[in-house]
Amino acid sequence: MGGAVSAGEDNDELIDNLKEAQYIRTELVEQAFRAVDRADYYLEEFRENAYKDLAWKHGNIHLSAPCIYSEVMEALELQPGLSFLNLGSGTGYLSSMVGLILGPFGVNHGVELHSDVIEYAKQKLDFFIRTSSSFDKFDFCEPSFVPGNCLELSPGCSQYDRVYCGAGVQKQHEDYMKSLLKVGGILVMPLEEKLTKITRTGPSAWETKKILAVSFAPLIQPCHSESGKSRLVQLLFRAVAGHAVGSRGHTWQGGPRTAGPEHPRPWVPVPRGAAVRPVAASLLAGGGGLARPGPAVQPLGGQTDCRPA
């Protein structure tokens, strides 16, 4: 259940320890971890354990150990402007860190099985946006959370640049998970008790790397409901029209765009105060090309229970 590094007195000390132990290896990942205080995603009565390298679970609410999140963030090789799909998005802690790297032209989708956890994640996201000083330094790709089961995505759905699954995947579902990934994309998931990084190098070509032994709760099989699928399609399609807010005082609404003058996409500036939440400036200059996940994308989910073996 973690315990690979010493406990910290605060978030910065925890990150220092993760760096010293080589779980955090890049500056971009370090900045994202320092910008999002892990304790803010705990229930108040459990905050004293937030800076230990341990997983935490209370009812349906769960956080993996910091060393696991560190390995996941490093393995994803995130860049500004990419599209990200978080299967079993939980509290939104990981999605918020990812959003700081993706920036205003990224896509940040999370799908979670439990409706109470989605409400918890939305509350934590609101608190982060209202109170964090991180927005003096970052643009933010705000995560969108929708309810659903991650094994119910349409076979014809659009694909993502980066995918993370926070529930244990068995061999029979490996190809299904790979199908969510664009060529050149990276999938990180616990596959048969190993945290695994899979890179799609071609339409039918893959590179696989085992990162470390872990123990996750398995994916929950869906109850096949066509009406449920239809509702989830609508929810995730709405999430495509997510927004990012910058220090310019505008919210840019609409789906992700392909960066560069060859592929212009209209964006609509919305004045500050028009039913949006303020965020702010920039982590990195530049963006990456991405394809819009279209309306055929259907939600997924699966509750995470992650423990290093």
PDB file of N, CA and C in Angstrom, residues 154-201:
ATOM      1  N   SER A 154     -18.285   2.952 -27.043  1.00  0.00           N
ATOM      2  CA  SER A 154     -18.603   2.472 -28.383  1.00  0.00           C
ATOM      3  C   SER A 154     -17.328   2.087 -29.122  1.00  0.00           C
ATOM      4  N   PRO A 155     -17.342   0.974 -29.867  1.00  0.00           N
ATOM      5  CA  PRO A 155     -16.156   0.596 -30.652  1.00  0.00           C
ATOM      6  C   PRO A 155     -15.759   1.663 -31.667  1.00  0.00           C
ATOM      7  N   GLY A 156     -16.695   2.522 -32.073  1.00  0.00           N
ATOM      8  CA  GLY A 156     -16.383   3.540 -33.067  1.00  0.00           C
ATOM      9  C   GLY A 156     -16.057   4.895 -32.484  1.00  0.00           C
ATOM     10  N   CYS A 157     -15.799   4.966 -31.181  1.00  0.00           N
ATOM     11  CA  CYS A 157     -15.552   6.267 -30.555  1.00  0.00           C
ATOM     12  C   CYS A 157     -14.204   6.835 -31.000  1.00  0.00           C
ATOM     13  N   SER A 158     -14.102   8.145 -30.904  1.00  0.00           N
ATOM     14  CA  SER A 158     -12.826   8.785 -31.200  1.00  0.00           C
ATOM     15  C   SER A 158     -11.796   8.411 -30.145  1.00  0.00           C
ATOM     16  N   GLN A 159     -10.537   8.641 -30.469  1.00  0.00           N
ATOM     17  CA  GLN A 159      -9.462   8.167 -29.610  1.00  0.00           C
ATOM     18  C   GLN A 159      -8.742   9.330 -28.940  1.00  0.00           C
ATOM     19  N   TYR A 160      -7.933   9.009 -27.946  1.00  0.00           N
ATOM     20  CA  TYR A 160      -7.250   9.996 -27.120  1.00  0.00           C
ATOM     21  C   TYR A 160      -5.735   9.849 -27.252  1.00  0.00           C
ATOM     22  N   ASP A 161      -5.043  10.954 -26.953  1.00  0.00           N
ATOM     23  CA  ASP A 161      -3.577  10.928 -26.952  1.00  0.00           C
ATOM     24  C   ASP A 161      -3.018  10.190 -25.744  1.00  0.00           C
ATOM     25  N   ARG A 162      -3.692  10.327 -24.616  1.00  0.00           N
ATOM     26  CA  ARG A 162      -3.247   9.697 -23.374  1.00  0.00           C
ATOM     27  C   ARG A 162      -4.457   9.100 -22.660  1.00  0.00           C
ATOM     28  N   VAL A 163      -4.292   7.875 -22.171  1.00  0.00           N
ATOM     29  CA  VAL A 163      -5.361   7.193 -21.440  1.00  0.00           C
ATOM     30  C   VAL A 163      -4.769   6.574 -20.187  1.00  0.00           C
ATOM     31  N   TYR A 164      -5.461   6.754 -19.075  1.00  0.00           N
ATOM     32  CA  TYR A 164      -5.093   6.071 -17.829  1.00  0.00           C
ATOM     33  C   TYR A 164      -6.311   5.339 -17.305  1.00  0.00           C
ATOM     34  N   CYS A 165      -6.136   4.108 -16.906  1.00  0.00           N
ATOM     35  CA  CYS A 165      -7.192   3.340 -16.257  1.00  0.00           C
ATOM     36  C   CYS A 165      -6.787   3.079 -14.818  1.00  0.00           C
ATOM     37  N   GLY A 166      -7.645   3.480 -13.883  1.00  0.00           N
ATOM     38  CA  GLY A 166      -7.349   3.331 -12.468  1.00  0.00           C
ATOM     39  C   GLY A 166      -8.007   2.127 -11.833  1.00  0.00           C
ATOM     40  N   ALA A 167      -8.262   1.093 -12.611  1.00  0.00           N
ATOM     41  CA  ALA A 167      -8.779  -0.167 -12.078  1.00  0.00           C
ATOM     42  C   ALA A 167      -8.059  -1.309 -12.775  1.00  0.00           C
ATOM     43  N   GLY A 168      -8.001  -2.450 -12.102  1.00  0.00           N
ATOM     44  CA  GLY A 168      -7.259  -3.580 -12.625  1.00  0.00           C
ATOM     45  C   GLY A 168      -7.857  -4.125 -13.913  1.00  0.00           C
ATOM     46  N   VAL A 169      -7.015  -4.282 -14.926  1.00  0.00           N
ATOM     47  CA  VAL A 169      -7.440  -4.753 -16.244  1.00  0.00           C
ATOM     48  C   VAL A 169      -6.920  -6.173 -16.451  1.00  0.00           C
ATOM     49  N   GLN A 170      -7.811  -7.057 -16.862  1.00  0.00           N
ATOM     50  CA  GLN A 170      -7.410  -8.416 -17.182  1.00  0.00           C
ATOM     51  C   GLN A 170      -7.064  -8.525 -18.669  1.00  0.00           C
ATOM     52  N   LYS A 171      -6.360  -9.587 -19.018  1.00  0.00           N
ATOM     53  CA  LYS A 171      -5.860  -9.760 -20.382  1.00  0.00           C
ATOM     54  C   LYS A 171      -6.971  -9.672 -21.420  1.00  0.00           C
ATOM     55  N   GLN A 172      -8.169 -10.143 -21.074  1.00  0.00           N
ATOM     56  CA  GLN A 172      -9.256 -10.161 -22.051  1.00  0.00           C
ATOM     57  C   GLN A 172      -9.724  -8.762 -22.452  1.00  0.00           C
ATOM     58  N   HIS A 173      -9.392  -7.752 -21.636  1.00  0.00           N
ATOM     59  CA  HIS A 173      -9.803  -6.384 -21.949  1.00  0.00           C
ATOM     60  C   HIS A 173      -8.646  -5.522 -22.477  1.00  0.00           C
ATOM     61  N   GLU A 174      -7.484  -6.120 -22.677  1.00  0.00           N
ATOM     62  CA  GLU A 174      -6.323  -5.342 -23.112  1.00  0.00           C
ATOM     63  C   GLU A 174      -6.561  -4.694 -24.473  1.00  0.00           C
ATOM     64  N   ASP A 175      -7.058  -5.451 -25.447  1.00  0.00           N
ATOM     65  CA  ASP A 175      -7.272  -4.897 -26.781  1.00  0.00           C
ATOM     66  C   ASP A 175      -8.327  -3.799 -26.762  1.00  0.00           C
ATOM     67  N   TYR A 176      -9.334  -3.974 -25.939  1.00  0.00           N
ATOM     68  CA  TYR A 176     -10.368  -2.941 -25.812  1.00  0.00           C
ATOM     69  C   TYR A 176      -9.754  -1.630 -25.330  1.00  0.00           C
ATOM     70  N   MET A 177      -8.910  -1.695 -24.318  1.00  0.00           N
ATOM     71  CA  MET A 177      -8.265  -0.485 -23.808  1.00  0.00           C
ATOM     72  C   MET A 177      -7.352   0.139 -24.871  1.00  0.00           C
ATOM     73  N   LYS A 178      -6.641  -0.687 -25.600  1.00  0.00           N
ATOM     74  CA  LYS A 178      -5.764  -0.180 -26.662  1.00  0.00           C
ATOM     75  C   LYS A 178      -6.550   0.556 -27.744  1.00  0.00           C
ATOM     76  N   SER A 179      -7.784   0.128 -27.973  1.00  0.00           N
ATOM     77  CA  SER A 179      -8.584   0.732 -29.040  1.00  0.00           C
ATOM     78  C   SER A 179      -8.952   2.180 -28.744  1.00  0.00           C
ATOM     79  N   LEU A 180      -8.805   2.619 -27.497  1.00  0.00           N
ATOM     80  CA  LEU A 180      -9.124   3.996 -27.119  1.00  0.00           C
ATOM     81  C   LEU A 180      -7.993   4.965 -27.450  1.00  0.00           C
ATOM     82  N   LEU A 181      -6.870   4.437 -27.919  1.00  0.00           N
ATOM     83  CA  LEU A 181      -5.639   5.213 -28.055  1.00  0.00           C
ATOM     84  C   LEU A 181      -5.365   5.570 -29.512  1.00  0.00           C
ATOM     85  N   LYS A 182      -4.970   6.814 -29.746  1.00  0.00           N
ATOM     86  CA  LYS A 182      -4.537   7.251 -31.069  1.00  0.00           C
ATOM     87  C   LYS A 182      -3.136   6.709 -31.370  1.00  0.00           C
ATOM     88  N   VAL A 183      -2.799   6.629 -32.643  1.00  0.00           N
ATOM     89  CA  VAL A 183      -1.425   6.293 -33.030  1.00  0.00           C
ATOM     90  C   VAL A 183      -0.494   7.363 -32.463  1.00  0.00           C
ATOM     91  N   GLY A 184       0.571   6.921 -31.812  1.00  0.00           N
ATOM     92  CA  GLY A 184       1.482   7.829 -31.126  1.00  0.00           C
ATOM     93  C   GLY A 184       1.100   8.078 -29.684  1.00  0.00           C
ATOM     94  N   GLY A 185      -0.049   7.559 -29.272  1.00  0.00           N
ATOM     95  CA  GLY A 185      -0.538   7.786 -27.918  1.00  0.00           C
ATOM     96  C   GLY A 185       0.020   6.805 -26.907  1.00  0.00           C
ATOM     97  N   ILE A 186      -0.248   7.103 -25.631  1.00  0.00           N
ATOM     98  CA  ILE A 186       0.260   6.291 -24.519  1.00  0.00           C
ATOM     99  C   ILE A 186      -0.895   5.902 -23.607  1.00  0.00           C
ATOM    100  N   LEU A 187      -0.959   4.632 -23.277  1.00  0.00           N
ATOM    101  CA  LEU A 187      -1.926   4.070 -22.339  1.00  0.00           C
ATOM    102  C   LEU A 187      -1.177   3.559 -21.123  1.00  0.00           C
ATOM    103  N   VAL A 188      -1.607   3.966 -19.931  1.00  0.00           N
ATOM    104  CA  VAL A 188      -1.033   3.456 -18.685  1.00  0.00           C
ATOM    105  C   VAL A 188      -2.161   2.802 -17.901  1.00  0.00           C
ATOM    106  N   MET A 189      -1.939   1.557 -17.490  1.00  0.00           N
ATOM    107  CA  MET A 189      -2.986   0.832 -16.759  1.00  0.00           C
ATOM    108  C   MET A 189      -2.363  -0.309 -15.970  1.00  0.00           C
ATOM    109  N   PRO A 190      -3.041  -0.732 -14.894  1.00  0.00           N
ATOM    110  CA  PRO A 190      -2.609  -1.935 -14.184  1.00  0.00           C
ATOM    111  C   PRO A 190      -3.113  -3.168 -14.932  1.00  0.00           C
ATOM    112  N   LEU A 191      -2.226  -3.850 -15.611  1.00  0.00           N
ATOM    113  CA  LEU A 191      -2.575  -5.015 -16.418  1.00  0.00           C
ATOM    114  C   LEU A 191      -2.015  -6.261 -15.756  1.00  0.00           C
ATOM    115  N   GLU A 192      -2.910  -7.119 -15.293  1.00  0.00           N
ATOM    116  CA  GLU A 192      -2.509  -8.360 -14.636  1.00  0.00           C
ATOM    117  C   GLU A 192      -1.466  -8.108 -13.548  1.00  0.00           C
ATOM    118  N   GLU A 193      -1.817  -7.188 -12.631  1.00  0.00           N
ATOM    119  CA  GLU A 193      -1.014  -6.905 -11.435  1.00  0.00           C
ATOM    120  C   GLU A 193       0.312  -6.199 -11.718  1.00  0.00           C
ATOM    121  N   LYS A 194       0.466  -5.632 -12.903  1.00  0.00           N
ATOM    122  CA  LYS A 194       1.652  -4.825 -13.216  1.00  0.00           C
ATOM    123  C   LYS A 194       1.191  -3.486 -13.798  1.00  0.00           C
ATOM    124  N   LEU A 195       1.706  -2.380 -13.230  1.00  0.00           N
ATOM    125  CA  LEU A 195       1.461  -1.091 -13.855  1.00  0.00           C
ATOM    126  C   LEU A 195       2.211  -1.092 -15.182  1.00  0.00           C
ATOM    127  N   THR A 196       1.480  -0.884 -16.270  1.00  0.00           N
ATOM    128  CA  THR A 196       2.003  -1.128 -17.612  1.00  0.00           C
ATOM    129  C   THR A 196       1.834   0.106 -18.486  1.00  0.00           C
ATOM    130  N   LYS A 197       2.863   0.418 -19.254  1.00  0.00           N
ATOM    131  CA  LYS A 197       2.828   1.517 -20.220  1.00  0.00           C
ATOM    132  C   LYS A 197       2.819   0.924 -21.627  1.00  0.00           C
ATOM    133  N   ILE A 198       1.799   1.284 -22.408  1.00  0.00           N
ATOM    134  CA  ILE A 198       1.676   0.793 -23.778  1.00  0.00           C
ATOM    135  C   ILE A 198       1.659   1.988 -24.721  1.00  0.00           C
ATOM    136  N   THR A 199       2.569   2.014 -25.671  1.00  0.00           N
ATOM    137  CA  THR A 199       2.640   3.080 -26.666  1.00  0.00           C
ATOM    138  C   THR A 199       2.179   2.530 -28.007  1.00  0.00           C
ATOM    139  N   ARG A 200       1.249   3.243 -28.635  1.00  0.00           N
ATOM    140  CA  ARG A 200       0.769   2.815 -29.952  1.00  0.00           C
ATOM    141  C   ARG A 200       1.683   3.414 -31.017  1.00  0.00           C
ATOM    142  N   THR A 201       2.529   2.602 -31.601  1.00  0.00           N
ATOM    143  CA  THR A 201       3.526   3.082 -32.562  1.00  0.00           C
ATOM    144  C   THR A 201       3.039   3.016 -34.005  1.00  0.00           C
TER     145      THR A 201
END
